[in-house]
CSV table of C-alpha atoms in Angstrom, one decimal:
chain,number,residue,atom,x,y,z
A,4,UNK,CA,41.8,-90.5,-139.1
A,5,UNK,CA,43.8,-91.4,-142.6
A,6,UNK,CA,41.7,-89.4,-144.5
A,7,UNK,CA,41.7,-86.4,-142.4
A,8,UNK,CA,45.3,-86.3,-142.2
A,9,UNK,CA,45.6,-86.4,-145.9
A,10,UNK,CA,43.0,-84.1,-147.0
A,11,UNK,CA,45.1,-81.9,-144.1
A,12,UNK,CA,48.6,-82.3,-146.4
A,13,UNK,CA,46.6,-81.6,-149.6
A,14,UNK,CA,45.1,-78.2,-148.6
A,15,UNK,CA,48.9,-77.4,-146.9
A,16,UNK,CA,50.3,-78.4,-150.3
A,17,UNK,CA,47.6,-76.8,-152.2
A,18,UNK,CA,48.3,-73.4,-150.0
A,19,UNK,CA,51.9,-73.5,-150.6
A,20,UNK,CA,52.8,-74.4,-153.9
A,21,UNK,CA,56.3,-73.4,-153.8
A,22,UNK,CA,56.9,-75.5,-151.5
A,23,UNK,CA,55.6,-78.5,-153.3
A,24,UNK,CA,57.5,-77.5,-155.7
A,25,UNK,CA,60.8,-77.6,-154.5
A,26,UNK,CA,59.9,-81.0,-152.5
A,27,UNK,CA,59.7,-83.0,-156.0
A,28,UNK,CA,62.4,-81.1,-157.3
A,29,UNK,CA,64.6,-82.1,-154.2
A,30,UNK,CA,63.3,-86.0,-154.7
A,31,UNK,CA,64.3,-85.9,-158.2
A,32,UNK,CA,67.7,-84.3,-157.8
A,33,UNK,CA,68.0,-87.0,-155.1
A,34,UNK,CA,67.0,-90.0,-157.4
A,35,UNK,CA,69.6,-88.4,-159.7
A,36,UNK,CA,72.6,-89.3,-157.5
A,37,UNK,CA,74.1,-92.8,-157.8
A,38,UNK,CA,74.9,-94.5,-154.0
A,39,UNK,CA,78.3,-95.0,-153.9
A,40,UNK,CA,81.0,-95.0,-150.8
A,41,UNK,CA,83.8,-93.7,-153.1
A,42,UNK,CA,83.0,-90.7,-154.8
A,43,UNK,CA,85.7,-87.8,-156.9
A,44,UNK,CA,83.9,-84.1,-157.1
A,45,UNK,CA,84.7,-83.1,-160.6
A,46,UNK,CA,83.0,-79.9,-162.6
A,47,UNK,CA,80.0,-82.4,-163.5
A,48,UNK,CA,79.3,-82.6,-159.7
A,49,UNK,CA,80.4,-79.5,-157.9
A,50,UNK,CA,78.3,-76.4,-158.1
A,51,UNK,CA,78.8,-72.9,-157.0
A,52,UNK,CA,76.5,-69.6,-156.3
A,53,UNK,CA,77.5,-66.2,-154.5
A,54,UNK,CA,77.0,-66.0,-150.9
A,55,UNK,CA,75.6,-62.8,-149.2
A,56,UNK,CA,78.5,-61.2,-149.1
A,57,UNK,CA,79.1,-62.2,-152.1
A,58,UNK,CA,75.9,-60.2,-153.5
A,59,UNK,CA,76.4,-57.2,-151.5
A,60,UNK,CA,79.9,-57.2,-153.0
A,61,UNK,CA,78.1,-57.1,-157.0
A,62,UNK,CA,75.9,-54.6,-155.3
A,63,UNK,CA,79.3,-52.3,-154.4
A,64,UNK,CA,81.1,-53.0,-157.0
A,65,UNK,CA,77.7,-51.7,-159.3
A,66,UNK,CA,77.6,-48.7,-157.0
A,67,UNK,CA,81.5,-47.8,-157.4
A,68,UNK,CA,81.5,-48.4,-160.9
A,69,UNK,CA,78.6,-45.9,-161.3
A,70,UNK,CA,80.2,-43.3,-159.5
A,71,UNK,CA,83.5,-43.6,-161.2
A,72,UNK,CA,81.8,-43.2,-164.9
A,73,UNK,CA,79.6,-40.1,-163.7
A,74,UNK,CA,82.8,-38.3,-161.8
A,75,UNK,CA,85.5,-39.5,-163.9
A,76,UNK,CA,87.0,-41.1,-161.5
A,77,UNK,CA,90.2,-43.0,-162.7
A,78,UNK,CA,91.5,-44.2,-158.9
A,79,UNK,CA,87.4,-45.2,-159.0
A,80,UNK,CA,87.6,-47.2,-162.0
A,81,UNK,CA,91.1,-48.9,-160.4
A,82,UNK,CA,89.8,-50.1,-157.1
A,83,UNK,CA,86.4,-51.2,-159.1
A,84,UNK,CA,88.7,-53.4,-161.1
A,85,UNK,CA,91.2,-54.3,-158.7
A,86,UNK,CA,87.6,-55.7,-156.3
A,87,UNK,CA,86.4,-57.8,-159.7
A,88,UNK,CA,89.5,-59.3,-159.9
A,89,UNK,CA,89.8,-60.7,-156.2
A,90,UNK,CA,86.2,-61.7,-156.4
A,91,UNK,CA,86.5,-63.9,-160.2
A,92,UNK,CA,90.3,-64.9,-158.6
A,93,UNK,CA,88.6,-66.1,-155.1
A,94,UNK,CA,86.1,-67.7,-157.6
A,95,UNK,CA,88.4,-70.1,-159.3
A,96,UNK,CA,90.1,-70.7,-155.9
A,97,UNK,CA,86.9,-71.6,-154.4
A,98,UNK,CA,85.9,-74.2,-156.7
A,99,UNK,CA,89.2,-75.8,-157.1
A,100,UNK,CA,89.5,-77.0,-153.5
A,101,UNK,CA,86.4,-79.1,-153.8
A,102,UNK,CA,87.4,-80.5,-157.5
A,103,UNK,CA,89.5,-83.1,-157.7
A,104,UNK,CA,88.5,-84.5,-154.0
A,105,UNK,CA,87.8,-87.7,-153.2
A,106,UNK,CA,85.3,-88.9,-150.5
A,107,UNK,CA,85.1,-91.9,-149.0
A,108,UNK,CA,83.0,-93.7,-146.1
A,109,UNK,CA,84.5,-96.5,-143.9
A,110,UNK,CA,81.7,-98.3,-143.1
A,111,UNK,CA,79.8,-97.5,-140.0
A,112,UNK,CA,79.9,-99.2,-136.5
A,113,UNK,CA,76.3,-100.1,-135.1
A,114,UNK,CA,75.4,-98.0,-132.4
A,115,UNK,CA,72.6,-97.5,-129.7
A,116,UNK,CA,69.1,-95.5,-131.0
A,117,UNK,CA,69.4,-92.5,-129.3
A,118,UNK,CA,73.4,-92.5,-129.5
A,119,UNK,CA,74.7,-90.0,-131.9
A,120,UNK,CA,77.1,-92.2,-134.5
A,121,UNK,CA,79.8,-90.8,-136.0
A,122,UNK,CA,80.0,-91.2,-139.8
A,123,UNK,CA,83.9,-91.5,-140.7
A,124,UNK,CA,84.8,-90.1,-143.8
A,125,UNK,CA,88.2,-90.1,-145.5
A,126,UNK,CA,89.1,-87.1,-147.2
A,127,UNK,CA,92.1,-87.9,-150.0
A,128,UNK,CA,93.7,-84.8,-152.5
A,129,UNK,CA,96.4,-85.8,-155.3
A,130,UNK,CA,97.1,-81.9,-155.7
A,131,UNK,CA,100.5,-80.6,-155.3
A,132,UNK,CA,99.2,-77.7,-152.9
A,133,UNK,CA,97.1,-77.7,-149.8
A,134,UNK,CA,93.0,-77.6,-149.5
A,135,UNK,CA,91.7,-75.4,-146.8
A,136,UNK,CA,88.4,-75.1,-144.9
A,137,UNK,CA,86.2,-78.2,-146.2
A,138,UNK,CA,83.8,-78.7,-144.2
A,139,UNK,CA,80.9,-81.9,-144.1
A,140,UNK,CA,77.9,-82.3,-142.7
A,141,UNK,CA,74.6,-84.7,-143.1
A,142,UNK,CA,72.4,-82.3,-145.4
A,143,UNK,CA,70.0,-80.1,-144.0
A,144,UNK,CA,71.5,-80.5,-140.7
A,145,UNK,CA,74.0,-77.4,-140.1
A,146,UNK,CA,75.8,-79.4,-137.9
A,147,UNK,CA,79.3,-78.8,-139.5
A,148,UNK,CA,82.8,-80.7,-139.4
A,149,UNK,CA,85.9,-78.6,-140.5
A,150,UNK,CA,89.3,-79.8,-141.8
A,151,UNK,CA,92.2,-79.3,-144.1
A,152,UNK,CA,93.4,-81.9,-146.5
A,153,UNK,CA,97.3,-81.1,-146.9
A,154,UNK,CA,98.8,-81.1,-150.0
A,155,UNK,CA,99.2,-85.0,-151.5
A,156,UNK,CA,97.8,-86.7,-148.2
A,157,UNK,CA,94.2,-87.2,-146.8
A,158,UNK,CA,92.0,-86.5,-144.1
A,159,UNK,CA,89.5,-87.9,-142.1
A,160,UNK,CA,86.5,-85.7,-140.6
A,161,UNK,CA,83.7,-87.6,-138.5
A,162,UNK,CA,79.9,-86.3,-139.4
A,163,UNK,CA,77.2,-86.8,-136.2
A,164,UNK,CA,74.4,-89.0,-137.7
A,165,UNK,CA,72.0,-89.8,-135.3
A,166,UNK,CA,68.9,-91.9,-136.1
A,167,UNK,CA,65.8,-92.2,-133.4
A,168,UNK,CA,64.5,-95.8,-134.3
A,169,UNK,CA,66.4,-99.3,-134.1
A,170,UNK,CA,66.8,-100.7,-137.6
A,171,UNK,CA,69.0,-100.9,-140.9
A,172,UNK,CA,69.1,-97.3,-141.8
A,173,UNK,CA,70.4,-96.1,-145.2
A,174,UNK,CA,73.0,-93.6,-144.3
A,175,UNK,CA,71.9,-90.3,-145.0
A,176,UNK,CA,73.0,-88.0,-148.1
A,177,UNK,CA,75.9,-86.1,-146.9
A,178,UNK,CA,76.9,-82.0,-148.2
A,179,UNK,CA,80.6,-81.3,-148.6
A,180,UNK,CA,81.1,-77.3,-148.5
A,181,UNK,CA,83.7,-74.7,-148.8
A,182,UNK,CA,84.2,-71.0,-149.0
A,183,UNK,CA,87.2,-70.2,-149.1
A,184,UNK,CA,89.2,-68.1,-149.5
A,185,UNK,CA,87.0,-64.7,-149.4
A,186,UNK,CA,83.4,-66.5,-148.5
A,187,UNK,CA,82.0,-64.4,-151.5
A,188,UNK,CA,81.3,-67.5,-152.9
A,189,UNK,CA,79.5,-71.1,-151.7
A,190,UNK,CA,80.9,-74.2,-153.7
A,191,UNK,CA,79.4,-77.5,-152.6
A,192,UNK,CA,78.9,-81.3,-154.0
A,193,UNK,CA,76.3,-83.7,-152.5
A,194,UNK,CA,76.9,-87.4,-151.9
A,195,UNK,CA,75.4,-90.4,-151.2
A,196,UNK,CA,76.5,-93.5,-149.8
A,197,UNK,CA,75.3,-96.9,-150.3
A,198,UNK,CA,76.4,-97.9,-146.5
A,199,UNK,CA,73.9,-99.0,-144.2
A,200,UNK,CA,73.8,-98.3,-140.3
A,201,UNK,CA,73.1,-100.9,-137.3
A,202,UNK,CA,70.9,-99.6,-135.1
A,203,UNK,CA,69.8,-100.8,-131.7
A,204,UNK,CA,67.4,-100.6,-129.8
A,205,UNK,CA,67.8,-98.5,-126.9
A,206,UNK,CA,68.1,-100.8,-123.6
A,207,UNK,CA,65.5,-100.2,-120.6
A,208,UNK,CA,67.2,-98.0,-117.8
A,209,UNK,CA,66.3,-99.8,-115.2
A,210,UNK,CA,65.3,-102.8,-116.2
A,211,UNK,CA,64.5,-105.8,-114.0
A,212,UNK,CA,66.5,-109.0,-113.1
A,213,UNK,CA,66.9,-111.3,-115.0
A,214,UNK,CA,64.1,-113.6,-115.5
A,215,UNK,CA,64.6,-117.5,-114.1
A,216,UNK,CA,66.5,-120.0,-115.9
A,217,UNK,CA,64.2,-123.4,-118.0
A,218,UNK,CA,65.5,-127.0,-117.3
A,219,UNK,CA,66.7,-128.9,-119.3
A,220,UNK,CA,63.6,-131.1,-119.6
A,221,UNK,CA,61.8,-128.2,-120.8
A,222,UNK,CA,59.6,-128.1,-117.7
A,223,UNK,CA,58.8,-124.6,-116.1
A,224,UNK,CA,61.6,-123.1,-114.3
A,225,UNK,CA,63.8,-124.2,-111.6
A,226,UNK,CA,66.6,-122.0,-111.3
A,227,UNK,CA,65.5,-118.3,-109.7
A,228,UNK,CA,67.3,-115.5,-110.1
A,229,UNK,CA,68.2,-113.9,-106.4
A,230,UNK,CA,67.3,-110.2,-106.0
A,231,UNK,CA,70.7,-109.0,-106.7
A,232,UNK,CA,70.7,-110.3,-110.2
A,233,UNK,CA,72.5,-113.3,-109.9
A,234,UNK,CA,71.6,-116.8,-110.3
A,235,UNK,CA,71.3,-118.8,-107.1
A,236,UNK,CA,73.6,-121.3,-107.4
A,237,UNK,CA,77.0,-120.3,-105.9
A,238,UNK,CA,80.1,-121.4,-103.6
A,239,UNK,CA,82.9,-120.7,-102.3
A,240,UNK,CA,85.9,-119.5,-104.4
A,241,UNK,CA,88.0,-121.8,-105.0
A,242,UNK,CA,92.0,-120.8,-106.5
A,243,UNK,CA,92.2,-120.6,-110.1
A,244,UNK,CA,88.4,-120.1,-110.8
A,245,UNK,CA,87.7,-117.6,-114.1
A,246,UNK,CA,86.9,-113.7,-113.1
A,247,UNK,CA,83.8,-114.1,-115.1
A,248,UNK,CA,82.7,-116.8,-112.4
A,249,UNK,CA,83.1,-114.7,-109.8
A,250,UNK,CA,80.1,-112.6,-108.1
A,251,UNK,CA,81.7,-109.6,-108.0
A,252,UNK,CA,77.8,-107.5,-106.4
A,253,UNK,CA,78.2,-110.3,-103.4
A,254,UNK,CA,82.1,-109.5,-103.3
A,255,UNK,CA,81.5,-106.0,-103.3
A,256,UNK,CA,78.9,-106.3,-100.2
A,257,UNK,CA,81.7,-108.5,-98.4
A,258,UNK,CA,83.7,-106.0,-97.9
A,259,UNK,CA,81.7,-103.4,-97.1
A,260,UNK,CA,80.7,-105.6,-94.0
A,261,UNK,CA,84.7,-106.3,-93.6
A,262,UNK,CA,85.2,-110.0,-94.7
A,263,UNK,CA,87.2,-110.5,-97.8
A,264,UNK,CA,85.3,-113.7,-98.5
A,265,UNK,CA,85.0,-113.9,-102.2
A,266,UNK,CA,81.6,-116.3,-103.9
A,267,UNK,CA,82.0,-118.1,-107.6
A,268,UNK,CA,78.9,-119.4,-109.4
A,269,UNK,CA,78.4,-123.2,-109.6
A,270,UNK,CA,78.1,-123.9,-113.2
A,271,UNK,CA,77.9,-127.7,-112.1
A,272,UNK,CA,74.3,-126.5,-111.2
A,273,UNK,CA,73.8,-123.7,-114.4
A,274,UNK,CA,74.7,-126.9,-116.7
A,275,UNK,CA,71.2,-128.1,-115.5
A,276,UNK,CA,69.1,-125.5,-116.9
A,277,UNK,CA,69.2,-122.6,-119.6
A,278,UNK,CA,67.9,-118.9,-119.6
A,279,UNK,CA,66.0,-117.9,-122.5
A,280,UNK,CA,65.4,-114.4,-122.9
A,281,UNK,CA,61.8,-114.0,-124.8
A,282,UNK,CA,59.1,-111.2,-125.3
A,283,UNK,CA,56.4,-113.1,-123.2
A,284,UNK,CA,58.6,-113.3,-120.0
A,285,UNK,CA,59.2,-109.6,-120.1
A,286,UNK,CA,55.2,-108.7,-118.2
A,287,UNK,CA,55.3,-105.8,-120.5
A,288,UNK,CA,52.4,-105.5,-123.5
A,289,UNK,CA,53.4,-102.8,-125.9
A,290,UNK,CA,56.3,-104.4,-128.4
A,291,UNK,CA,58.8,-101.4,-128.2
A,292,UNK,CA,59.2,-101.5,-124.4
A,293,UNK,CA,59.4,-105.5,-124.6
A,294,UNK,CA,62.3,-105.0,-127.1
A,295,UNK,CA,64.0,-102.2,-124.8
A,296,UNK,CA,63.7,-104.6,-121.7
A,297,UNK,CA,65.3,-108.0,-123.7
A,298,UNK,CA,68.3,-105.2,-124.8
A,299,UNK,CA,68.8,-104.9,-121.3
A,300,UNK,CA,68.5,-108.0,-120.4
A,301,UNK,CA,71.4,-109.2,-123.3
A,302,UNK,CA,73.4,-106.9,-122.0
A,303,UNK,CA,73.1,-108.1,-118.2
A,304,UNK,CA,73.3,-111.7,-119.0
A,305,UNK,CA,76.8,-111.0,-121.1
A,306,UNK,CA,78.1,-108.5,-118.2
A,307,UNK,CA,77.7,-111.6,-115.6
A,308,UNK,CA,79.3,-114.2,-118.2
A,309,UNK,CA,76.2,-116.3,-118.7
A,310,UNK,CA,74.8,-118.3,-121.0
A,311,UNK,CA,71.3,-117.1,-122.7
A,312,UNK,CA,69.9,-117.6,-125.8
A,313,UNK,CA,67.0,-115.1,-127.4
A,314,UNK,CA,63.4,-116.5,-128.5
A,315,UNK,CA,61.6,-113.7,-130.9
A,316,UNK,CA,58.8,-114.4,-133.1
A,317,UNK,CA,60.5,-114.5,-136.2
A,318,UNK,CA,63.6,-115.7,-135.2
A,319,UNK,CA,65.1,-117.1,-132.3
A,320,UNK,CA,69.5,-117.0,-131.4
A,321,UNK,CA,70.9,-120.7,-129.9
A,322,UNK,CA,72.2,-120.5,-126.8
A,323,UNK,CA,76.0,-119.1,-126.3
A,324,UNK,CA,77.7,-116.4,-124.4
A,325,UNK,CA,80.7,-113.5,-124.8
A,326,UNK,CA,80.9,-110.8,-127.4
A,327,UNK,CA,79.9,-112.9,-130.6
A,328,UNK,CA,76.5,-114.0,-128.9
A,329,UNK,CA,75.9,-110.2,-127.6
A,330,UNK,CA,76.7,-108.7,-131.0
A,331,UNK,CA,73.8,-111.8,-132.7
A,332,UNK,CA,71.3,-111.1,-130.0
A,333,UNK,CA,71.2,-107.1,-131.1
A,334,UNK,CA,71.0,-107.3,-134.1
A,335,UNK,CA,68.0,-109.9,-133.9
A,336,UNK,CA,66.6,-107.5,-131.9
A,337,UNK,CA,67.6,-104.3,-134.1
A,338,UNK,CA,66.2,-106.4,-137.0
A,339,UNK,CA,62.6,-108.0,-135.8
């Protein structure tokens, strides 16, 4: 099957040589730039080429200039000249609002495969006037974010970066673009970062309960897990027990039947045993959907306030509870 797919990617390569072509040169100009989260667009790294308009302008201004020389036309010669000058003006103008810029990333919060992350970037001008319509985007993705940087101040424009697997992803090389002021011409820099983007795994939609709690003794389970998704185990509330405690699914059905009787989970009796979340327990056999179902599962166990601890093969995350324990969990799981 290996070989058949790349003798298929050698004939497509062989058939379209241009585009081979242009691939290497691409990875080259790519290896070229350094990864930094700070970068200043200077004339080393900010290129320019005429737009389609900008073309068909050449093209008219060829045309008008033609017609002035055979007619003798001197109000023909004025507007050709008069054009040239907007268009080598708009020129300068155009490159100047990307030179002198500085970029830079704040580093990226982990997010959710699937999610679409939003790379912050900080936009930062020391000129004395103000630049207009910059706009950023991941490259290749036409997805575009405008803004204006006043004069002496910054900006910050958020770019849509949305990876499809869990893992530590390299964040992408990002295309800052203007064409202002006549769009006649396209002045752009590229960039890339040396941050690195979280990403977790997608949690199950409708996962399961939680699986039963081990004693302490390390013998096989004791504590179940009631259909509702809480652990058996619970009393009456009692004044000045902690929301967390409280079993709000069981509150919720209490008044719906028209009792305000309020339940708290016995931690007396969740001392005696521990829930480990592992791949095994899931009953699922291909790894992905195992990983989605213990996401869901962390996040369960920390919306009820429990404590949990995660068993992978490589690794394995003591027990503990709140936000710290959620944030170790994913990223064991974003990482295995």
């Amino acid at each position: 099957m290996t070989e058949t797919v790349f003798r298929r990617r050698s004939v497509a390569s062989a058939l379209n040589p241009a585009g081979m072509v242009q691939r290497r040169f691409r990875a080259w100009w790519m290896a070229r730039l350094p990864r930094t989260d700070t970068t200043l667009l200077t004339q080393r790294n900010v290129y320019i080429l005429p737009t389609g308009a900008g073309w068909m302008l050449a093209l008219t201004l060829l045309v008008l200039l033609v017609a002035s020389i055979n007619f003798q036309l001197n109000l023909g010669y004025l507007l050709t000249f008069l054009l040239a000058g907007s268009a080598v003006a708009g020129m300068h103008v155009c490159h100047a609002t990307l030179r002198g810029l500085s970029l830079h990333l704040k580093p990226p919060a982990p997010h959710f495969a699937g999610d679409s992350a939003a790379l912050e970037v900080q936009l930062t001008s020391e000129r004395r006037s103000p630049r207009m319509a910059i706009a950023l985007a991941v490259q290749g993705s036409g997805q575009w974010s405008w803004t204006d940087v006043p004069a002496q101040g910054t900006a910050v424009v958020q770019v849509a970066f949305a990876p499809a697997r869990r893992g530590l992803h390299d964040v992408p090389v990002l295309t800052a673009e203007t064409r202002f002021p006549l769009g006649t011409f396209r002045v752009w820099a590229l960039w890339r970062p040396a941050a690195q983007v979280l990403v977790y795994p997608a949690p199950e939609p409708h996962a399961p309960t939680l699986p039963p709690g081990e004693s302490l003794g390390g013998d096989a389970p004791t504590t179940q897990s009631a259909g509702s998704g809480e652990f058996d185990g619970v009393r009456a509330y009692r004044r000045g027990d902690p929301q967390k405690l409280v079993v709000w699914k069981k509150a919720a059905q209490a008044m719906a039947t028209g009792t305000d009787a309020l339940v708290s989970r016995d931690t007396q009796q969740s001392q005696r045993s521990e829930l480990w979340l592992e791949p095994g327990r899931t009953g699922l056999v291909d790894p992905e959907a195992r990983i989605a179902r213990l996401t869901a599962w962390v996040l369960q166990a920390d919306r009820l306030g429990l404590r949990y601890g995660l068993r992978l093969a490589d690794s394995v995350v003591p027990q503990g509870s709140g936000a710290a324990q959620r944030l170790r969990c994913l990223e064991a799981l974003a990482l295995c």
